[in-house]
Amino acid sequence: MTTTITICDTCKRDDWDAASGRTDGEALADLIEAAATGVADVATRRHSCLMGCSGACNVTLQAPGKMAYTLGRFDPTEEAAQGLVEYAAKHAAAETGVVPFREWPLPIKGHFVTRHPPLTE
């Protein structure tokens, strides 16, 4: 089952460079989209404002019937993007979406903000 990474493309960290012409969220989105290219069962999408402004750059990981997660406080780096995509692939492969801590990629440790149980019908 596909896990979707939703990336806040309006996130701006405190040291955001307004002269850059794009937000930190846009920069992170570009990197995540590139890292996810060709990765089975991982999709990406952008969304304007995930309401985690105090801890920008924010993303969510979601799949039907699985635990969902919000992560934040990232720098827009290739390392962060690769870690998020690697975790999303593990989330997709896990029946419940719960990935054992020992399998978490290092770049995402310390970045979890919330988790949400799957909706039941």
Coordinates of N, CA, C and O in Angstrom, one line a residue:
M1 N 0.8 -1.2 0.0 CA 0.0 0.0 0.0 C 0.9 1.2 0.0 O 1.9 1.3 0.7
T2 N 0.5 2.2 -0.8 CA 1.3 3.4 -0.9 C 1.2 4.3 0.3 O 0.1 4.6 0.8
T3 N 2.4 4.8 0.7 CA 2.5 5.9 1.8 C 2.7 7.2 1.1 O 3.5 7.3 0.2
T4 N 1.9 8.2 1.5 CA 2.0 9.5 0.9 C 2.7 10.4 1.8 O 2.4 10.5 3.0
I5 N 3.8 11.1 1.3 CA 4.4 12.2 2.1 C 3.8 13.5 1.7 O 3.9 13.9 0.5
T6 N 3.2 14.2 2.6 CA 2.6 15.5 2.3 C 3.6 16.5 2.9 O 4.0 16.5 4.0
I7 N 4.1 17.4 2.0 CA 5.1 18.4 2.4 C 4.5 19.8 2.4 O 3.9 20.2 1.5
C8 N 4.7 20.5 3.5 CA 4.3 21.8 3.7 C 5.2 22.7 2.8 O 6.4 22.8 3.1
D9 N 4.6 23.3 1.8 CA 5.5 24.1 0.9 C 5.5 25.6 1.2 O 6.1 26.4 0.5
T10 N 4.8 26.0 2.4 CA 4.9 27.4 2.8 C 5.8 27.5 4.0 O 5.9 28.7 4.5
C11 N 6.3 26.5 4.6 CA 7.2 26.5 5.8 C 8.4 27.5 5.6 O 9.0 27.4 4.5
K12 N 8.6 28.3 6.6 CA 9.8 29.1 6.6 C 10.4 29.0 8.0 O 9.8 29.3 9.0
R13 N 11.7 28.6 8.0 CA 12.4 28.5 9.3 C 12.8 29.9 9.7 O 12.7 30.9 9.0
D14 N 13.1 30.0 11.0 CA 13.4 31.4 11.6 C 14.5 32.1 10.8 O 14.5 33.3 10.7
D15 N 15.5 31.4 10.2 CA 16.6 32.0 9.5 C 16.3 32.0 8.0 O 17.2 32.1 7.2
W16 N 15.1 31.9 7.6 CA 14.7 31.9 6.2 C 15.2 33.1 5.4 O 15.2 34.2 5.9
D17 N 15.7 32.8 4.2 CA 16.3 33.9 3.4 C 15.2 34.3 2.4 O 15.0 33.7 1.4
A18 N 14.5 35.4 2.7 CA 13.4 35.9 1.9 C 13.9 36.3 0.5 O 13.2 36.2 -0.5
A19 N 15.2 36.6 0.3 CA 15.7 37.0 -1.0 C 15.9 35.8 -1.9 O 16.1 35.9 -3.1
S20 N 15.8 34.5 -1.3 CA 16.0 33.3 -2.1 C 14.9 33.1 -3.2 O 15.1 32.4 -4.1
G21 N 13.8 33.7 -3.0 CA 12.7 33.6 -3.9 C 11.8 32.3 -3.7 O 10.8 32.1 -4.4
R22 N 12.2 31.5 -2.7 CA 11.3 30.3 -2.4 C 11.4 30.0 -0.9 O 12.4 30.4 -0.2
T23 N 10.4 29.4 -0.4 CA 10.4 29.0 1.0 C 11.2 27.8 1.3 O 11.6 27.1 0.4
D24 N 11.5 27.6 2.6 CA 12.3 26.4 3.0 C 11.4 25.2 2.7 O 12.0 24.1 2.3
G25 N 10.1 25.3 2.8 CA 9.2 24.2 2.5 C 9.3 23.8 1.0 O 9.3 22.6 0.7
E26 N 9.4 24.8 0.1 CA 9.5 24.5 -1.3 C 10.9 23.8 -1.6 O 10.9 22.8 -2.4
A27 N 11.9 24.3 -0.9 CA 13.2 23.6 -1.1 C 13.2 22.2 -0.6 O 13.7 21.3 -1.3
L28 N 12.6 21.9 0.6 CA 12.5 20.6 1.1 C 11.6 19.7 0.2 O 12.0 18.5 -0.1
A29 N 10.5 20.3 -0.3 CA 9.6 19.5 -1.3 C 10.4 19.1 -2.5 O 10.3 17.9 -3.0
D30 N 11.2 20.0 -3.1 CA 12.0 19.6 -4.3 C 12.9 18.4 -4.0 O 13.0 17.5 -4.8
L31 N 13.5 18.5 -2.8 CA 14.5 17.4 -2.5 C 13.8 16.1 -2.2 O 14.2 15.0 -2.6
I32 N 12.6 16.1 -1.5 CA 11.9 14.9 -1.2 C 11.3 14.3 -2.5 O 11.4 13.1 -2.7
E33 N 10.8 15.2 -3.4 CA 10.3 14.7 -4.6 C 11.4 14.0 -5.5 O 11.1 12.9 -6.1
A34 N 12.5 14.6 -5.5 CA 13.7 14.0 -6.2 C 14.1 12.6 -5.6 O 14.3 11.6 -6.3
A35 N 14.1 12.6 -4.2 CA 14.5 11.4 -3.5 C 13.5 10.3 -3.7 O 13.9 9.1 -3.7
A36 N 12.2 10.6 -3.9 CA 11.2 9.6 -4.0 C 11.0 9.1 -5.4 O 10.3 8.1 -5.6
T37 N 11.6 9.7 -6.4 CA 11.5 9.3 -7.7 C 11.9 7.8 -7.9 O 13.0 7.5 -7.5
G38 N 11.0 7.0 -8.4 CA 11.2 5.6 -8.6 C 11.2 4.7 -7.4 O 11.4 3.5 -7.5
V39 N 10.8 5.3 -6.2 CA 10.7 4.5 -5.0 C 9.3 3.9 -5.0 O 8.3 4.6 -5.0
A40 N 9.2 2.5 -4.9 CA 8.0 1.9 -4.9 C 7.2 2.2 -3.7 O 7.7 2.3 -2.6
D41 N 5.9 2.4 -3.8 CA 4.9 2.6 -2.8 C 5.1 3.9 -2.0 O 4.7 4.0 -0.8
V42 N 5.8 4.8 -2.5 CA 6.0 6.1 -1.9 C 5.5 7.2 -2.9 O 6.0 7.3 -4.0
A43 N 4.6 8.0 -2.5 CA 4.1 9.1 -3.3 C 4.3 10.5 -2.5 O 4.5 10.4 -1.3
T44 N 4.3 11.5 -3.2 CA 4.5 12.8 -2.6 C 3.4 13.8 -3.1 O 2.9 13.6 -4.2
R45 N 3.1 14.8 -2.3 CA 2.3 15.9 -2.6 C 2.6 17.1 -1.8 O 3.2 16.9 -0.7
R46 N 2.3 18.2 -2.3 CA 2.5 19.5 -1.6 C 1.2 20.0 -1.0 O 0.2 19.8 -1.6
H47 N 1.3 20.7 0.1 CA 0.1 21.3 0.7 C 0.6 22.6 1.3 O 1.7 22.7 1.9
S48 N -0.2 23.7 1.2 CA 0.1 24.9 1.8 C -0.3 25.0 3.2 O -1.5 24.9 3.5
C49 N 0.6 25.0 4.1 CA 0.5 25.1 5.6 C -0.1 23.9 6.2 O -1.3 23.6 6.1
L50 N 0.7 23.3 7.0 CA 0.3 22.2 7.9 C 0.2 22.6 9.3 O 0.0 21.8 10.2
M51 N 0.2 23.9 9.5 CA 0.0 24.6 10.8 C 1.0 24.2 11.9 O 0.7 24.1 13.0
G52 N 2.3 23.9 11.4 CA 3.3 23.6 12.4 C 4.4 24.7 12.3 O 5.6 24.3 12.4
C53 N 4.0 25.9 12.2 CA 4.9 27.0 11.8 C 6.1 27.1 12.9 O 7.2 27.5 12.5
S54 N 5.8 26.8 14.1 CA 6.9 27.0 15.1 C 8.0 25.9 14.9 O 9.1 26.1 15.5
G55 N 7.7 24.9 14.1 CA 8.7 23.9 13.9 C 8.9 23.5 12.4 O 9.0 22.4 12.1
A56 N 9.0 24.6 11.6 CA 9.1 24.3 10.1 C 10.4 23.5 9.9 O 11.3 23.5 10.6
C57 N 10.4 22.8 8.9 CA 9.8 22.3 7.8 C 9.0 21.0 8.2 O 9.6 20.1 8.7
N58 N 7.7 21.0 7.8 CA 6.8 19.9 8.3 C 6.4 19.0 7.2 O 6.2 19.5 6.0
V59 N 6.2 17.8 7.5 CA 5.6 16.8 6.6 C 4.7 15.8 7.4 O 4.8 15.7 8.6
T60 N 3.8 15.2 6.6 CA 3.1 14.1 7.2 C 3.3 12.8 6.4 O 3.6 12.9 5.2
L61 N 3.1 11.7 7.0 CA 3.2 10.4 6.3 C 1.9 9.7 6.6 O 1.5 9.5 7.8
Q62 N 1.2 9.3 5.6 CA -0.1 8.7 5.7 C -0.4 7.6 4.7 O 0.2 7.7 3.6
A63 N -1.2 6.6 5.1 CA -1.6 5.6 4.2 C -2.9 5.0 4.8 O -3.1 5.0 6.1
P64 N -3.9 4.7 4.0 CA -5.1 4.1 4.5 C -4.9 3.0 5.5 O -4.2 2.0 5.2
G65 N -5.6 3.0 6.6 CA -5.6 2.0 7.6 C -4.3 1.8 8.4 O -4.1 0.9 9.1
K66 N -3.4 2.9 8.3 CA -2.2 2.8 9.0 C -2.0 4.0 9.9 O -2.6 5.1 9.7
M67 N -1.1 3.9 10.9 CA -0.8 5.0 11.8 C -0.2 6.1 10.9 O 0.4 5.9 9.9
A68 N -0.6 7.4 11.2 CA -0.1 8.5 10.4 C 0.8 9.3 11.4 O 0.7 9.3 12.6
Y69 N 1.8 10.0 10.8 CA 2.8 10.7 11.5 C 3.0 12.1 11.0 O 2.9 12.3 9.8
T70 N 3.3 13.1 11.9 CA 3.7 14.4 11.5 C 5.1 14.5 12.0 O 5.4 14.2 13.1
L71 N 6.0 15.0 11.1 CA 7.4 15.3 11.5 C 7.7 16.7 11.1 O 7.2 17.3 10.2
G72 N 8.6 17.3 11.9 CA 9.0 18.7 11.6 C 10.4 19.0 12.1 O 11.1 18.2 12.6
R73 N 10.7 20.3 12.1 CA 12.0 20.8 12.5 C 13.2 20.3 11.6 O 14.2 20.0 12.1
F74 N 12.9 20.2 10.3 CA 14.0 19.8 9.4 C 14.7 21.0 8.8 O 14.1 22.1 8.6
D75 N 15.9 20.8 8.4 CA 16.6 21.7 7.5 C 16.3 21.1 6.1 O 16.3 19.9 5.9
P76 N 16.2 22.0 5.1 CA 15.9 21.5 3.7 C 17.2 20.9 3.1 O 17.9 21.6 2.4
T77 N 17.5 19.7 3.5 CA 18.8 19.0 3.0 C 18.5 17.7 2.3 O 17.4 17.1 2.6
E78 N 19.4 17.3 1.5 CA 19.3 16.0 0.8 C 19.2 14.9 1.9 O 18.5 13.9 1.7
E79 N 20.0 15.0 2.9 CA 20.0 14.0 4.0 C 18.6 13.8 4.6 O 18.1 12.7 4.8
A80 N 18.0 14.9 5.0 CA 16.6 14.9 5.5 C 15.7 14.3 4.5 O 14.8 13.4 4.9
A81 N 15.7 14.7 3.3 CA 14.8 14.1 2.3 C 15.0 12.6 2.1 O 14.0 11.9 2.1
Q82 N 16.3 12.2 2.0 CA 16.5 10.7 1.9 C 16.0 10.0 3.1 O 15.4 8.9 3.0
G83 N 16.2 10.5 4.3 CA 15.7 9.9 5.5 C 14.2 9.8 5.5 O 13.6 8.7 5.9
L84 N 13.5 10.8 5.1 CA 12.1 10.8 5.1 C 11.5 9.8 4.0 O 10.6 9.0 4.3
V85 N 12.1 9.7 2.9 CA 11.7 8.8 1.9 C 12.0 7.3 2.3 O 11.2 6.5 2.2
E86 N 13.1 7.1 2.9 CA 13.5 5.8 3.4 C 12.4 5.4 4.5 O 12.0 4.2 4.5
Y87 N 12.1 6.3 5.4 CA 11.1 5.9 6.4 C 9.7 5.7 5.8 O 9.0 4.8 6.2
A88 N 9.4 6.5 4.8 CA 8.1 6.3 4.1 C 8.0 4.9 3.5 O 6.9 4.3 3.5
A89 N 9.1 4.5 2.9 CA 9.1 3.1 2.3 C 8.9 2.1 3.3 O 8.2 1.1 3.1
K90 N 9.5 2.2 4.5 CA 9.4 1.3 5.6 C 7.9 1.3 6.2 O 7.3 0.3 6.5
H91 N 7.3 2.5 6.2 CA 6.0 2.7 6.6 C 5.0 2.0 5.7 O 4.1 1.3 6.1
A92 N 5.3 2.1 4.4 CA 4.5 1.5 3.4 C 4.5 -0.1 3.5 O 3.5 -0.7 3.3
A93 N 5.7 -0.6 3.9 CA 5.9 -2.0 4.0 C 5.3 -2.6 5.3 O 5.1 -3.8 5.3
A94 N 5.2 -1.8 6.3 CA 4.7 -2.2 7.6 C 3.2 -2.4 7.6 O 2.5 -1.4 7.2
E95 N 2.6 -3.5 8.0 CA 1.2 -3.7 8.0 C 0.4 -2.6 8.7 O -0.6 -2.2 8.2
T96 N 0.9 -2.2 9.8 CA 0.2 -1.1 10.6 C 0.7 0.3 10.4 O 0.2 1.2 10.9
G97 N 1.8 0.4 9.7 CA 2.5 1.6 9.5 C 3.5 2.0 10.6 O 4.2 3.0 10.6
V98 N 3.6 1.1 11.6 CA 4.5 1.3 12.7 C 5.8 0.6 12.4 O 5.9 -0.6 12.1
V99 N 6.9 1.5 12.4 CA 8.2 1.0 12.0 C 9.0 1.0 13.3 O 9.0 1.9 14.1
P100 N 9.6 -0.2 13.7 CA 10.4 -0.3 14.9 C 11.5 0.8 14.9 O 12.1 1.1 13.9
F101 N 11.7 1.4 16.1 CA 12.7 2.5 16.3 C 14.0 2.1 15.7 O 14.7 2.9 15.1
R102 N 14.5 0.9 15.9 CA 15.8 0.5 15.5 C 16.0 0.6 14.0 O 17.1 0.6 13.4
E103 N 14.8 0.6 13.2 CA 14.9 0.7 11.8 C 14.7 2.2 11.3 O 14.8 2.4 10.1
W104 N 14.5 3.1 12.2 CA 14.3 4.5 11.7 C 15.7 5.0 11.2 O 16.7 4.9 11.8
P105 N 15.6 5.7 10.0 CA 16.8 6.3 9.5 C 17.3 7.5 10.5 O 16.4 8.2 11.0
L106 N 18.5 7.6 10.7 CA 19.1 8.6 11.6 C 18.6 10.0 11.3 O 18.2 10.7 12.3
P107 N 18.4 10.5 10.1 CA 18.0 11.9 9.8 C 16.6 12.2 10.3 O 16.3 13.4 10.4
I108 N 15.8 11.2 10.6 CA 14.4 11.6 11.1 C 14.3 11.4 12.6 O 13.3 11.9 13.2
K109 N 15.3 10.8 13.3 CA 15.2 10.7 14.7 C 15.2 12.1 15.4 O 15.9 12.9 15.0
G110 N 14.2 12.3 16.3 CA 14.1 13.6 17.0 C 13.2 14.5 16.2 O 13.0 15.7 16.7
H111 N 12.6 14.1 15.2 CA 11.8 15.0 14.3 C 10.3 14.7 14.4 O 9.5 15.3 13.8
F112 N 9.9 13.6 15.1 CA 8.5 13.2 15.2 C 7.8 14.3 16.1 O 8.2 14.6 17.2
V113 N 6.6 14.7 15.6 CA 5.8 15.7 16.3 C 4.5 15.0 16.9 O 4.2 15.2 18.1
T114 N 3.8 14.3 16.0 CA 2.6 13.7 16.5 C 2.4 12.4 15.7 O 3.0 12.2 14.7
R115 N 1.6 11.5 16.3 CA 1.1 10.3 15.5 C -0.4 10.2 15.7 O -0.9 10.6 16.7
H116 N -1.0 9.7 14.7 CA -2.5 9.6 14.7 C -2.9 8.2 14.3 O -2.4 7.6 13.3
P117 N -3.9 7.6 15.1 CA -4.3 6.3 14.7 C -5.1 6.3 13.4 O -5.7 7.4 13.1
P118 N -5.2 5.2 12.7 CA -6.0 5.2 11.5 C -7.5 5.4 11.8 O -7.9 5.0 12.9
L119 N -8.2 6.0 10.9 CA -9.6 6.1 11.0 C -10.3 4.8 10.8 O -9.8 4.0 10.0
T120 N -11.3 4.5 11.6 CA -12.1 3.3 11.4 C -13.4 3.7 10.8 O -13.9 4.8 11.0
E121 N -14.0 2.8 10.0 CA -15.2 3.1 9.4 C -16.4 2.8 10.3 O -16.3 1.9 11.1

